[in-house]
Amino acid sequence: MALQGAEPDFAPQRVSFMRSLAIQARTMNALAVRFMVTRYGRENVGFLWVILEPMILCVGVMVIWSFLKGSIEHGVQIVAFAFSSYMPLTLQRHVSSSGVFMLRLSKAILLNHRYITHIDSLTSRMFMEFIGTSAACLVIYTILLAIGLIEPAYDLGTMLIGWLMMGCIATGFACIYAGASECSEVVEKFFQPVQYFLLPVSGTFFMVDWLPSNLHQYITYVPTVNAFEMFRAGLFGPNVTTHYFVLYGFSCGAIMIAVGLLLIEWVQDRVQA
């Protein structure tokens, strides 16, 4: 008489949503640490370069602007204006640049860990850049406030929303660059020129109210202008007149993210091959 044993159950176990979220968070954290070690190494300050790099660049720009432009411009402290210009710009550049060739760079990870996707790798890299630049922004703001070079922010909540808007827009750029750079290597060659061409209209070097009134409506069609204006509205308060549209800025970022994800979905089979 043959013995009949219970058949093994190969069905995947159900995992609760919170458990899945915790696993995903650990995966993102591990990938971010891996990218930091690969980029900065373990020697000297190591991970601190994630914060120190944008800090050094921003402080350098503020010093140069102070010498070139004096202490006040259009009734705004030049140090505070440089801070409100270069920190959001650094966020946009660091997060968006993380998408270039990110899919092929993460190919080795995917070969060894089949449950990690291209989106996981890209998200962890963008998250690392966002957290590092945000920490640098907070440290610089605290130091400038402590030594009296800037006034306390009028509305930190408005500043934060403007910062998140810039992060959303930068994420959209990163997703598009991630997909487009796998379609053609020419995209990588044009990345830096495009960044510089957009700089004059990005809102980095001006406030909308400084422009002729007939240009106000048109310049706010540039998504990053809304993020800069909202960040400055929270920093300067009623001392300056700002022009921004919250829904428009976040909508542009969401649309770019959707387009980028479609591009990634389209090219990821080619990358895996």
mmCIF file of C-alpha atoms in Angstrom, residues 7-257:
data_model
loop_
_atom_site.group_PDB
_atom_site.id
_atom_site.type_symbol
_atom_site.label_atom_id
_atom_site.label_comp_id
_atom_site.label_asym_id
_atom_site.label_seq_id
_atom_site.Cartn_x
_atom_site.Cartn_y
_atom_site.Cartn_z
ATOM 1 C CA GLU A 7 1.437 17.629 -1.379
ATOM 2 C CA PRO A 8 3.761 20.581 -0.852
ATOM 3 C CA ASP A 9 2.105 23.950 -1.097
ATOM 4 C CA PHE A 10 3.976 26.100 -3.590
ATOM 5 C CA ALA A 11 1.413 28.901 -3.563
ATOM 6 C CA PRO A 12 2.919 32.267 -2.596
ATOM 7 C CA GLN A 13 2.184 33.294 0.945
ATOM 8 C CA ARG A 14 0.064 36.321 1.461
ATOM 9 C CA VAL A 15 1.844 39.187 3.095
ATOM 10 C CA SER A 16 0.046 42.027 4.832
ATOM 11 C CA PHE A 17 0.265 45.513 3.398
ATOM 12 C CA MET A 18 2.260 46.832 6.359
ATOM 13 C CA ARG A 19 4.665 43.889 6.117
ATOM 14 C CA SER A 20 5.143 44.545 2.395
ATOM 15 C CA LEU A 21 5.727 48.219 3.131
ATOM 16 C CA ALA A 22 8.368 47.373 5.732
ATOM 17 C CA ILE A 23 10.153 45.021 3.317
ATOM 18 C CA GLN A 24 10.092 47.662 0.589
ATOM 19 C CA ALA A 25 11.475 50.282 2.988
ATOM 20 C CA ARG A 26 14.375 47.990 3.950
ATOM 21 C CA THR A 27 15.058 47.324 0.266
ATOM 22 C CA MET A 28 15.144 51.055 -0.509
ATOM 23 C CA ASN A 29 17.441 51.676 2.450
ATOM 24 C CA ALA A 30 19.847 48.902 1.415
ATOM 25 C CA LEU A 31 19.979 50.144 -2.181
ATOM 26 C CA ALA A 32 20.565 53.740 -1.055
ATOM 27 C CA VAL A 33 23.453 52.638 1.188
ATOM 28 C CA ARG A 34 24.918 50.629 -1.692
ATOM 29 C CA PHE A 35 24.807 53.662 -3.994
ATOM 30 C CA MET A 36 26.425 55.863 -1.345
ATOM 31 C CA VAL A 37 29.258 53.376 -0.768
ATOM 32 C CA THR A 38 29.789 53.032 -4.529
ATOM 33 C CA ARG A 39 29.814 56.786 -5.070
ATOM 34 C CA TYR A 40 31.644 58.099 -2.000
ATOM 35 C CA GLY A 41 33.497 55.054 -0.660
ATOM 36 C CA ARG A 42 34.157 54.173 2.969
ATOM 37 C CA GLU A 43 37.196 56.368 3.543
ATOM 38 C CA ASN A 44 37.337 59.847 5.132
ATOM 39 C CA VAL A 45 33.862 61.350 5.659
ATOM 40 C CA GLY A 46 32.180 58.770 3.414
ATOM 41 C CA PHE A 47 28.402 59.144 3.607
ATOM 42 C CA LEU A 48 28.677 62.722 4.886
ATOM 43 C CA TRP A 49 29.572 63.811 1.356
ATOM 44 C CA VAL A 50 25.882 63.349 0.507
ATOM 45 C CA ILE A 51 25.281 66.423 2.681
ATOM 46 C CA LEU A 52 28.640 68.207 2.420
ATOM 47 C CA GLU A 53 28.761 68.324 -1.384
ATOM 48 C CA PRO A 54 25.624 70.498 -1.870
ATOM 49 C CA MET A 55 26.580 72.539 1.213
ATOM 50 C CA ILE A 56 29.985 73.460 -0.205
ATOM 51 C CA LEU A 57 28.510 74.404 -3.581
ATOM 52 C CA CYS A 58 25.748 76.533 -2.050
ATOM 53 C CA VAL A 59 28.061 78.369 0.359
ATOM 54 C CA GLY A 60 30.468 79.091 -2.499
ATOM 55 C CA VAL A 61 27.687 80.602 -4.605
ATOM 56 C CA MET A 62 26.457 82.750 -1.700
ATOM 57 C CA VAL A 63 29.955 84.135 -1.090
ATOM 58 C CA ILE A 64 30.456 84.966 -4.782
ATOM 59 C CA TRP A 65 27.030 86.611 -5.099
ATOM 60 C CA SER A 66 27.680 88.694 -1.978
ATOM 61 C CA PHE A 67 30.873 90.103 -3.505
ATOM 62 C CA LEU A 68 29.345 90.696 -6.944
ATOM 63 C CA LYS A 69 25.913 92.031 -5.999
ATOM 64 C CA GLY A 70 26.352 93.571 -2.565
ATOM 65 C CA SER A 71 24.114 92.870 0.410
ATOM 66 C CA ILE A 72 20.696 93.890 -0.974
ATOM 67 C CA GLU A 73 19.018 93.451 -4.358
ATOM 68 C CA HIS A 74 15.415 94.483 -5.111
ATOM 69 C CA GLY A 75 14.912 94.902 -1.364
ATOM 70 C CA VAL A 76 15.949 91.298 -0.647
ATOM 71 C CA GLN A 77 19.027 90.174 1.283
ATOM 72 C CA ILE A 78 21.397 88.742 -1.310
ATOM 73 C CA VAL A 79 22.511 85.885 0.968
ATOM 74 C CA ALA A 80 18.900 84.860 1.572
ATOM 75 C CA PHE A 81 18.106 85.149 -2.138
ATOM 76 C CA ALA A 82 21.162 83.046 -3.053
ATOM 77 C CA PHE A 83 20.049 80.450 -0.520
ATOM 78 C CA SER A 84 16.525 80.393 -1.983
ATOM 79 C CA SER A 85 17.980 80.105 -5.479
ATOM 80 C CA TYR A 86 20.765 77.600 -5.261
ATOM 81 C CA MET A 87 19.357 75.079 -2.786
ATOM 82 C CA PRO A 88 16.197 74.292 -4.829
ATOM 83 C CA LEU A 89 18.355 74.333 -7.976
ATOM 84 C CA THR A 90 20.761 71.840 -6.384
ATOM 85 C CA LEU A 91 17.822 69.628 -5.453
ATOM 86 C CA GLN A 92 16.528 69.718 -9.017
ATOM 87 C CA ARG A 93 19.909 68.967 -10.562
ATOM 88 C CA HIS A 94 20.941 66.190 -8.177
ATOM 89 C CA VAL A 95 17.629 64.331 -8.266
ATOM 90 C CA SER A 96 17.095 64.667 -12.024
ATOM 91 C CA SER A 97 20.667 63.628 -12.878
ATOM 92 C CA SER A 98 20.220 60.401 -10.926
ATOM 93 C CA GLY A 99 18.057 59.032 -13.737
ATOM 94 C CA VAL A 100 20.651 59.117 -16.533
ATOM 95 C CA PHE A 101 21.684 55.523 -17.430
ATOM 96 C CA MET A 102 20.249 54.380 -14.101
ATOM 97 C CA LEU A 103 18.636 51.297 -15.635
ATOM 98 C CA ARG A 104 21.829 49.843 -17.053
ATOM 99 C CA LEU A 105 23.779 50.773 -13.920
ATOM 100 C CA SER A 106 21.329 48.748 -11.825
ATOM 101 C CA LYS A 107 21.452 45.726 -14.137
ATOM 102 C CA ALA A 108 23.982 43.888 -11.949
ATOM 103 C CA ILE A 109 21.715 44.270 -8.923
ATOM 104 C CA LEU A 110 18.741 42.856 -10.811
ATOM 105 C CA LEU A 111 20.736 39.823 -11.973
ATOM 106 C CA ASN A 112 21.509 38.851 -8.362
ATOM 107 C CA HIS A 113 18.228 39.916 -6.757
ATOM 108 C CA ARG A 114 15.277 39.031 -8.922
ATOM 109 C CA TYR A 115 12.715 40.709 -6.664
ATOM 110 C CA ILE A 116 14.375 44.115 -7.046
ATOM 111 C CA THR A 117 13.137 46.113 -10.023
ATOM 112 C CA HIS A 118 14.502 49.002 -12.052
ATOM 113 C CA ILE A 119 11.976 51.252 -10.322
ATOM 114 C CA ASP A 120 13.336 50.198 -6.920
ATOM 115 C CA SER A 121 16.882 51.141 -7.941
ATOM 116 C CA LEU A 122 15.825 54.472 -9.430
ATOM 117 C CA THR A 123 13.607 55.340 -6.459
ATOM 118 C CA SER A 124 16.326 54.594 -3.914
ATOM 119 C CA ARG A 125 18.837 56.728 -5.824
ATOM 120 C CA MET A 126 16.418 59.666 -6.054
ATOM 121 C CA PHE A 127 15.509 59.260 -2.391
ATOM 122 C CA MET A 128 19.192 59.364 -1.423
ATOM 123 C CA GLU A 129 19.740 62.572 -3.399
ATOM 124 C CA PHE A 130 16.571 64.159 -2.001
ATOM 125 C CA ILE A 131 17.424 63.363 1.622
ATOM 126 C CA GLY A 132 21.044 64.491 1.239
ATOM 127 C CA THR A 133 20.147 67.824 -0.360
ATOM 128 C CA SER A 134 17.300 68.404 2.115
ATOM 129 C CA ALA A 135 19.667 67.817 5.039
ATOM 130 C CA ALA A 136 22.187 70.223 3.494
ATOM 131 C CA CYS A 137 19.443 72.840 3.081
ATOM 132 C CA LEU A 138 18.411 72.482 6.727
ATOM 133 C CA VAL A 139 22.002 72.721 8.000
ATOM 134 C CA ILE A 140 22.797 75.800 5.882
ATOM 135 C CA TYR A 141 19.548 77.522 6.905
ATOM 136 C CA THR A 142 20.244 76.843 10.594
ATOM 137 C CA ILE A 143 23.802 78.198 10.364
ATOM 138 C CA LEU A 144 22.795 81.326 8.417
ATOM 139 C CA LEU A 145 19.999 81.977 10.892
ATOM 140 C CA ALA A 146 22.291 81.467 13.890
ATOM 141 C CA ILE A 147 24.910 83.962 12.657
ATOM 142 C CA GLY A 148 22.278 86.494 11.597
ATOM 143 C CA LEU A 149 22.816 86.453 7.830
ATOM 144 C CA ILE A 150 19.149 85.711 7.143
ATOM 145 C CA GLU A 151 15.883 86.431 8.924
ATOM 146 C CA PRO A 152 13.707 83.610 10.302
ATOM 147 C CA ALA A 153 11.443 82.089 7.659
ATOM 148 C CA TYR A 154 7.967 83.602 7.536
ATOM 149 C CA ASP A 155 6.182 80.280 6.901
ATOM 150 C CA LEU A 156 8.136 77.025 7.054
ATOM 151 C CA GLY A 157 5.103 75.093 5.794
ATOM 152 C CA THR A 158 4.978 77.065 2.550
ATOM 153 C CA MET A 159 8.735 76.634 2.152
ATOM 154 C CA LEU A 160 8.360 72.886 2.610
ATOM 155 C CA ILE A 161 5.596 72.618 0.009
ATOM 156 C CA GLY A 162 7.720 74.572 -2.471
ATOM 157 C CA TRP A 163 10.646 72.256 -1.719
ATOM 158 C CA LEU A 164 8.460 69.174 -2.241
ATOM 159 C CA MET A 165 7.151 70.660 -5.490
ATOM 160 C CA MET A 166 10.702 70.995 -6.766
ATOM 161 C CA GLY A 167 11.372 67.417 -5.681
ATOM 162 C CA CYS A 168 8.293 66.240 -7.579
ATOM 163 C CA ILE A 169 9.365 68.066 -10.750
ATOM 164 C CA ALA A 170 12.928 66.757 -10.416
ATOM 165 C CA THR A 171 11.583 63.217 -10.003
ATOM 166 C CA GLY A 172 9.682 63.649 -13.256
ATOM 167 C CA PHE A 173 12.863 64.730 -15.031
ATOM 168 C CA ALA A 174 14.757 61.766 -13.533
ATOM 169 C CA CYS A 175 12.167 59.243 -14.730
ATOM 170 C CA ILE A 176 12.180 60.714 -18.243
ATOM 171 C CA TYR A 177 15.984 60.767 -18.359
ATOM 172 C CA ALA A 178 16.106 57.168 -17.082
ATOM 173 C CA GLY A 179 13.927 55.931 -19.933
ATOM 174 C CA ALA A 180 15.177 58.261 -22.662
ATOM 175 C CA SER A 181 18.871 57.592 -21.972
ATOM 176 C CA GLU A 182 18.270 53.903 -22.695
ATOM 177 C CA CYS A 183 16.587 54.760 -25.994
ATOM 178 C CA SER A 184 19.646 56.654 -27.187
ATOM 179 C CA GLU A 185 23.022 57.476 -25.658
ATOM 180 C CA VAL A 186 22.752 60.919 -27.267
ATOM 181 C CA VAL A 187 20.378 61.868 -24.432
ATOM 182 C CA GLU A 188 23.260 61.664 -21.942
ATOM 183 C CA LYS A 189 25.315 64.062 -24.085
ATOM 184 C CA PHE A 190 22.493 66.605 -24.106
ATOM 185 C CA PHE A 191 21.678 66.340 -20.391
ATOM 186 C CA GLN A 192 24.062 69.052 -19.175
ATOM 187 C CA PRO A 193 23.377 71.471 -22.098
ATOM 188 C CA VAL A 194 19.627 71.176 -21.501
ATOM 189 C CA GLN A 195 20.161 71.944 -17.807
ATOM 190 C CA TYR A 196 22.088 75.111 -18.676
ATOM 191 C CA PHE A 197 19.645 76.204 -21.400
ATOM 192 C CA LEU A 198 16.751 75.977 -18.937
ATOM 193 C CA LEU A 199 18.625 77.906 -16.242
ATOM 194 C CA PRO A 200 17.738 81.458 -17.444
ATOM 195 C CA VAL A 201 13.982 80.727 -17.380
ATOM 196 C CA SER A 202 13.945 78.320 -14.431
ATOM 197 C CA GLY A 203 13.401 81.021 -11.804
ATOM 198 C CA THR A 204 16.854 80.623 -10.265
ATOM 199 C CA PHE A 205 18.120 84.155 -10.884
ATOM 200 C CA PHE A 206 14.924 86.192 -10.710
ATOM 201 C CA MET A 207 11.553 86.564 -9.072
ATOM 202 C CA VAL A 208 8.482 86.811 -11.262
ATOM 203 C CA ASP A 209 7.545 90.210 -9.851
ATOM 204 C CA TRP A 210 10.862 91.653 -11.070
ATOM 205 C CA LEU A 211 9.856 90.962 -14.675
ATOM 206 C CA PRO A 212 7.548 93.142 -16.813
ATOM 207 C CA SER A 213 3.923 92.511 -15.850
ATOM 208 C CA ASN A 214 3.021 91.202 -19.303
ATOM 209 C CA LEU A 215 5.445 88.287 -18.772
ATOM 210 C CA HIS A 216 4.136 87.148 -15.388
ATOM 211 C CA GLN A 217 1.520 84.774 -16.775
ATOM 212 C CA TYR A 218 3.826 83.180 -19.324
ATOM 213 C CA ILE A 219 6.859 82.621 -17.117
ATOM 214 C CA THR A 220 4.780 80.695 -14.568
ATOM 215 C CA TYR A 221 4.135 78.088 -17.273
ATOM 216 C CA VAL A 222 7.687 76.929 -16.501
ATOM 217 C CA PRO A 223 7.093 74.382 -13.690
ATOM 218 C CA THR A 224 10.252 75.147 -11.701
ATOM 219 C CA VAL A 225 9.347 78.849 -11.471
ATOM 220 C CA ASN A 226 6.345 77.933 -9.309
ATOM 221 C CA ALA A 227 8.551 75.909 -6.953
ATOM 222 C CA PHE A 228 11.093 78.729 -6.581
ATOM 223 C CA GLU A 229 8.355 81.306 -6.003
ATOM 224 C CA MET A 230 6.604 79.218 -3.367
ATOM 225 C CA PHE A 231 9.863 78.468 -1.553
ATOM 226 C CA ARG A 232 10.619 82.205 -1.480
ATOM 227 C CA ALA A 233 7.073 83.042 -0.394
ATOM 228 C CA GLY A 234 7.623 80.917 2.693
ATOM 229 C CA LEU A 235 11.087 82.359 3.312
ATOM 230 C CA PHE A 236 10.399 86.084 2.774
ATOM 231 C CA GLY A 237 6.666 86.314 3.487
ATOM 232 C CA PRO A 238 4.805 89.559 2.648
ATOM 233 C CA ASN A 239 8.085 91.422 2.160
ATOM 234 C CA VAL A 240 8.029 90.254 -1.465
ATOM 235 C CA THR A 241 5.309 89.624 -4.039
ATOM 236 C CA THR A 242 5.281 86.080 -5.372
ATOM 237 C CA HIS A 243 3.396 84.383 -8.201
ATOM 238 C CA TYR A 244 2.874 80.624 -8.176
ATOM 239 C CA PHE A 245 0.276 77.914 -8.777
ATOM 240 C CA VAL A 246 0.538 74.907 -6.464
ATOM 241 C CA LEU A 247 -1.719 72.554 -8.422
ATOM 242 C CA TYR A 248 -0.021 73.374 -11.721
ATOM 243 C CA GLY A 249 3.468 72.722 -10.363
ATOM 244 C CA PHE A 250 2.598 69.355 -8.844
ATOM 245 C CA SER A 251 0.510 68.386 -11.885
ATOM 246 C CA CYS A 252 3.463 69.002 -14.203
ATOM 247 C CA GLY A 253 5.641 66.853 -11.969
ATOM 248 C CA ALA A 254 3.042 64.054 -11.894
ATOM 249 C CA ILE A 255 2.632 64.105 -15.684
ATOM 250 C CA MET A 256 6.397 63.919 -16.206
ATOM 251 C CA ILE A 257 6.634 61.012 -13.753
#
